[in-house]
XYZ file of C-alpha atoms in Angstrom:
345
model
C 46.594 81.446 -31.847
C 49.188 79.633 -32.520
C 51.975 82.210 -32.602
C 54.244 79.342 -34.225
C 52.175 78.729 -36.902
C 51.455 82.435 -38.111
C 54.982 82.672 -38.266
C 55.905 79.795 -40.217
C 53.585 81.766 -42.996
C 55.471 84.832 -42.920
C 57.806 84.945 -45.938
C 59.657 87.012 -43.843
C 62.568 85.107 -41.671
C 62.360 85.572 -39.100
C 64.959 84.417 -35.787
C 65.100 85.199 -32.236
C 68.772 85.324 -31.379
C 70.452 85.499 -27.823
C 73.703 87.705 -26.695
C 75.582 84.895 -28.021
C 74.082 85.303 -31.586
C 72.917 81.614 -30.872
C 69.183 81.301 -32.443
C 66.456 80.695 -30.094
C 63.431 80.232 -32.498
C 63.820 80.426 -36.844
C 60.751 79.879 -38.584
C 59.695 78.431 -42.027
C 60.947 81.843 -43.962
C 64.091 81.434 -42.462
C 65.408 77.721 -43.082
C 64.269 78.220 -46.717
C 66.074 81.656 -47.281
C 69.235 79.750 -45.817
C 68.642 76.372 -47.700
C 68.658 74.358 -43.643
C 67.081 72.462 -41.033
C 65.558 74.047 -37.803
C 67.553 71.974 -36.249
C 70.754 73.022 -37.624
C 69.623 76.107 -37.322
C 68.936 75.626 -33.336
C 72.498 74.415 -32.858
C 74.952 76.316 -34.528
C 75.314 80.476 -33.719
C 74.288 82.923 -36.985
C 77.729 83.721 -38.553
C 78.348 80.498 -38.727
C 75.237 79.413 -40.762
C 76.104 82.289 -44.160
C 78.916 82.150 -46.236
C 79.156 86.138 -46.180
C 76.561 88.407 -45.061
C 76.197 92.174 -45.744
C 76.244 93.589 -41.543
C 79.232 92.268 -40.126
C 78.770 89.725 -37.295
C 80.426 91.963 -34.803
C 78.442 94.488 -35.671
C 75.525 91.745 -34.771
C 77.099 91.322 -31.243
C 77.322 94.716 -30.500
C 74.183 95.853 -30.970
C 72.689 93.203 -29.159
C 74.984 93.533 -26.388
C 73.950 97.368 -25.966
C 70.538 97.036 -26.666
C 70.608 99.060 -29.671
C 67.881 98.109 -33.049
C 69.864 98.621 -36.159
C 68.444 98.290 -40.024
C 70.391 97.576 -43.182
C 69.170 98.248 -46.165
C 70.160 95.793 -49.342
C 72.923 94.534 -48.006
C 74.442 90.913 -50.068
C 73.820 87.084 -48.341
C 75.571 84.065 -49.744
C 74.226 81.385 -48.141
C 76.160 78.403 -47.548
C 75.137 76.586 -50.724
C 76.100 79.515 -52.666
C 73.157 81.275 -53.510
C 73.281 85.200 -54.061
C 70.880 87.153 -52.058
C 69.854 90.639 -51.547
C 68.139 91.432 -48.268
C 66.439 94.104 -45.834
C 68.008 93.330 -42.221
C 65.910 94.454 -39.149
C 67.578 94.195 -35.333
C 64.856 95.243 -32.649
C 65.776 94.464 -29.168
C 63.050 92.836 -27.241
C 62.020 93.706 -23.475
C 63.715 90.714 -21.788
C 66.057 89.344 -18.699
C 67.946 87.223 -21.060
C 68.975 89.694 -23.898
C 67.242 88.169 -26.499
C 67.009 90.007 -29.848
C 64.732 89.674 -32.993
C 66.267 89.450 -36.458
C 64.388 89.921 -39.789
C 65.869 88.983 -43.143
C 63.510 90.219 -46.038
C 64.691 89.234 -49.419
C 64.263 91.996 -52.006
C 66.080 90.282 -54.767
C 63.563 90.790 -57.521
C 62.951 94.436 -56.779
C 66.044 95.124 -56.406
C 66.538 93.945 -59.922
C 64.113 95.581 -61.406
C 64.694 98.787 -59.964
C 68.646 98.838 -60.620
C 67.661 97.506 -64.215
C 65.257 99.951 -64.892
C 67.677 102.742 -63.528
C 70.632 101.170 -65.206
C 68.557 101.855 -69.094
C 68.279 105.088 -67.942
C 71.438 106.141 -67.668
C 72.897 104.194 -70.347
C 70.235 105.383 -72.587
C 71.602 108.749 -72.228
C 75.574 107.801 -71.285
C 74.812 106.068 -75.309
C 72.980 109.183 -76.380
C 75.772 111.586 -75.470
C 78.627 108.943 -77.042
C 76.466 108.935 -79.909
C 76.783 112.646 -80.146
C 80.423 112.558 -79.308
C 81.622 110.176 -82.081
C 79.559 112.544 -84.696
C 82.309 115.171 -83.381
C 85.285 113.534 -83.386
C 84.471 111.376 -86.865
C 83.264 114.280 -88.770
C 86.884 115.980 -87.955
C 89.088 112.946 -87.791
C 88.109 111.818 -91.290
C 88.731 115.446 -92.821
C 92.472 115.250 -90.630
C 92.501 111.973 -92.198
C 92.553 112.943 -95.718
C 94.261 116.138 -96.075
C 97.434 114.198 -94.373
C 96.893 111.025 -97.470
C 96.878 114.577 -99.929
C 99.606 115.308 -98.483
C 101.782 112.409 -98.588
C 101.026 112.520 -102.432
C 102.933 115.808 -102.345
C 105.596 114.385 -100.549
C 109.053 113.999 -102.561
C 111.306 112.763 -99.623
C 109.678 108.953 -98.051
C 111.303 110.398 -94.618
C 109.010 112.534 -94.100
C 106.690 109.936 -94.934
C 106.658 108.498 -91.489
C 105.841 111.428 -90.538
C 102.080 111.152 -92.823
C 101.710 107.854 -91.802
C 101.933 108.527 -88.295
C 98.565 110.777 -88.680
C 96.293 108.465 -90.154
C 97.343 105.923 -88.214
C 96.605 107.105 -85.103
C 93.365 108.613 -86.909
C 92.287 105.309 -87.594
C 92.507 104.782 -84.015
C 90.466 106.956 -82.677
C 88.409 106.319 -85.028
C 88.343 102.067 -83.993
C 87.726 103.398 -80.408
C 84.411 105.239 -80.978
C 83.627 102.332 -83.307
C 84.107 100.858 -79.905
C 82.089 102.739 -77.423
C 79.588 103.606 -80.368
C 78.518 99.039 -80.080
C 75.444 97.395 -81.401
C 73.151 100.098 -81.819
C 70.121 97.984 -82.505
C 68.315 94.655 -83.222
C 70.367 91.918 -86.388
C 68.946 89.034 -87.481
C 68.362 86.330 -85.301
C 68.638 82.592 -85.904
C 68.483 79.859 -83.990
C 71.189 78.282 -81.929
C 72.442 76.409 -78.883
C 72.977 78.492 -76.614
C 76.106 75.907 -75.396
C 78.049 75.710 -78.568
C 78.332 79.267 -78.487
C 80.254 78.778 -74.500
C 82.515 76.117 -76.248
C 83.694 78.507 -78.836
C 84.238 80.908 -76.412
C 85.757 79.028 -73.423
C 87.800 78.079 -76.614
C 89.367 81.380 -77.157
C 90.041 82.533 -73.753
C 91.396 79.016 -72.802
C 94.513 79.227 -75.499
C 95.325 82.957 -73.831
C 94.578 81.375 -69.660
C 97.092 81.564 -67.635
C 97.891 77.977 -66.315
C 96.411 79.004 -62.125
C 93.189 80.094 -63.598
C 90.929 77.294 -63.821
C 87.527 77.049 -66.216
C 84.343 74.927 -64.742
C 81.345 74.393 -66.880
C 78.256 73.432 -65.646
C 75.694 73.044 -68.270
C 71.794 72.066 -68.578
C 71.797 69.867 -70.908
C 67.588 70.029 -71.428
C 67.873 74.221 -72.783
C 66.328 74.472 -76.092
C 68.019 76.170 -79.338
C 66.716 79.985 -79.240
C 67.350 83.073 -81.226
C 69.581 85.014 -81.698
C 72.719 86.632 -82.838
C 75.120 83.993 -82.796
C 78.282 86.706 -83.268
C 76.685 89.611 -81.016
C 76.359 86.924 -78.170
C 79.215 84.967 -78.482
C 81.108 88.761 -78.113
C 78.891 89.164 -75.162
C 80.280 86.059 -73.715
C 83.513 86.723 -74.260
C 83.536 89.901 -72.486
C 82.219 89.274 -69.140
C 84.680 85.784 -69.035
C 87.812 88.080 -70.098
C 86.556 90.058 -67.093
C 86.527 87.601 -64.875
C 89.452 86.402 -65.726
C 91.660 89.601 -65.724
C 89.280 89.946 -62.222
C 91.378 86.998 -60.867
C 94.939 87.181 -62.244
C 97.482 87.388 -61.240
C 96.763 85.348 -58.114
C 94.850 82.776 -60.129
C 91.413 81.047 -59.505
C 88.655 78.888 -60.673
C 85.224 80.744 -63.360
C 82.500 78.899 -63.501
C 80.345 79.141 -66.520
C 76.526 77.581 -65.492
C 73.518 77.260 -67.084
C 69.813 76.952 -66.159
C 66.311 78.090 -66.484
C 64.497 80.661 -64.481
C 60.643 80.750 -64.393
C 58.564 83.576 -63.843
C 61.003 86.303 -64.590
C 61.081 89.916 -64.703
C 62.618 92.065 -67.346
C 62.402 95.893 -67.169
C 58.500 96.375 -67.258
C 57.520 92.743 -68.838
C 57.388 88.561 -67.276
C 58.447 85.844 -68.881
C 57.487 82.408 -68.189
C 60.672 80.666 -69.049
C 64.477 82.257 -69.673
C 67.933 81.192 -69.949
C 69.920 82.260 -67.154
C 74.434 81.981 -68.532
C 76.086 82.588 -65.106
C 79.965 83.256 -65.447
C 81.351 83.680 -61.742
C 84.509 83.376 -60.257
C 86.226 83.302 -56.926
C 88.661 86.640 -56.977
C 88.794 89.565 -54.678
C 85.055 91.076 -55.547
C 84.178 94.222 -57.347
C 84.485 97.283 -55.332
C 81.124 98.630 -53.753
C 81.803 101.737 -54.986
C 81.862 100.748 -58.766
C 78.480 98.258 -58.615
C 75.916 100.887 -60.139
C 78.217 102.292 -62.118
C 79.725 98.750 -63.435
C 77.766 99.394 -66.957
C 78.293 102.514 -67.743
C 81.250 102.962 -70.632
C 84.328 103.831 -69.627
C 83.991 103.325 -66.429
C 86.593 99.699 -64.899
C 88.467 99.011 -62.150
C 91.720 98.490 -63.782
C 94.004 101.115 -64.531
C 94.504 98.938 -67.711
C 91.601 98.056 -68.604
C 89.476 100.544 -71.284
C 85.810 99.806 -69.672
C 83.902 99.176 -72.711
C 83.550 95.123 -72.988
C 80.279 95.568 -69.711
C 79.166 98.363 -71.891
C 78.837 96.264 -74.706
C 78.043 92.761 -73.000
C 75.409 95.010 -71.149
C 73.756 96.443 -74.762
C 73.911 92.862 -76.568
C 71.549 91.201 -73.817
C 69.299 94.484 -73.922
C 69.263 93.851 -77.912
C 68.509 90.460 -77.216
C 65.549 91.412 -74.651
C 67.198 90.244 -72.197
C 69.565 92.323 -69.384
C 72.735 91.362 -66.531
C 72.954 90.970 -62.941
C 75.980 90.955 -61.180
C 76.308 89.968 -57.301
C 79.738 90.587 -55.807
C 81.252 89.553 -52.621
C 84.490 88.855 -51.540
C 85.700 84.880 -52.666
C 83.250 85.523 -54.819
C 81.001 87.047 -58.397
C 77.999 86.536 -60.429
C 77.323 87.969 -63.982
C 74.089 86.480 -65.288
C 73.050 87.410 -68.708
C 69.043 86.646 -68.391
C 67.386 86.266 -72.229
C 63.685 84.816 -73.042
C 62.941 81.660 -74.445
C 60.561 81.048 -76.674
């Protein structure tokens, strides 16, 4: 049996590395994963073959030197051409005189995204149920408080005292607006056919009015994407929330935000598989999202900024869900990518 031919039929990327983390062998799946030909794979050390991997090169080096195996699940990988993957990493020392090890990188992007979306949908539905009940309990007494303040204001003869009733009314309105924002859109609305790039351009024109001069906006559109049914106002709000989130992540050091549109084939959203979807990506080169926030990023009131409300991404996720889609997020230092996935008819 031809062992090389056998390994080349595996879907798992397989490397044989020496104690300097240099590849002695790489199968076809390794070439495809990293987007690099076999000759270059064998010329350079492993850390030079990607931008980022969720396991430090020093840990791999120490494991090889100590002849100790390691396993890391759902680690991030960014290839040299900027493609994000989620991988399981396994390093297995091999009994040999030249101290070589077997390294396996198994892609789990699709499984991770499906699991993440189902878990996120379940958690957010629970959060939305809690928020709706809480909003009902808040808005009823708030309406009574506002009405009482209005009646009291009419009875007051001293104009200087009306300043306090006006303050009560103003703060009651502010709290009501906050509750309305927490709830966000709750059900699908009337959809009409629009071009996604027209929606994105409206958002970018709004953003550019307030964008600091040290933040650049770049566009990379696929003009072949067909028009699609949508609530244009809702989708504009979702894109605006994500772009503003990226701008806030870059402030004050500056950087670049790339808005990219592509189509993808055979994509699973929830439990449904679609032949063709729109992938609208908002990519920034900021510091990245803390790992402890990634799993709860789309929950209401969750934010990594002291001045943040924690509502923008939650509302954007809910709008994508009402359009039958989802939002994916992959983040590492130097690159954070939010992708709005929407079915195309």
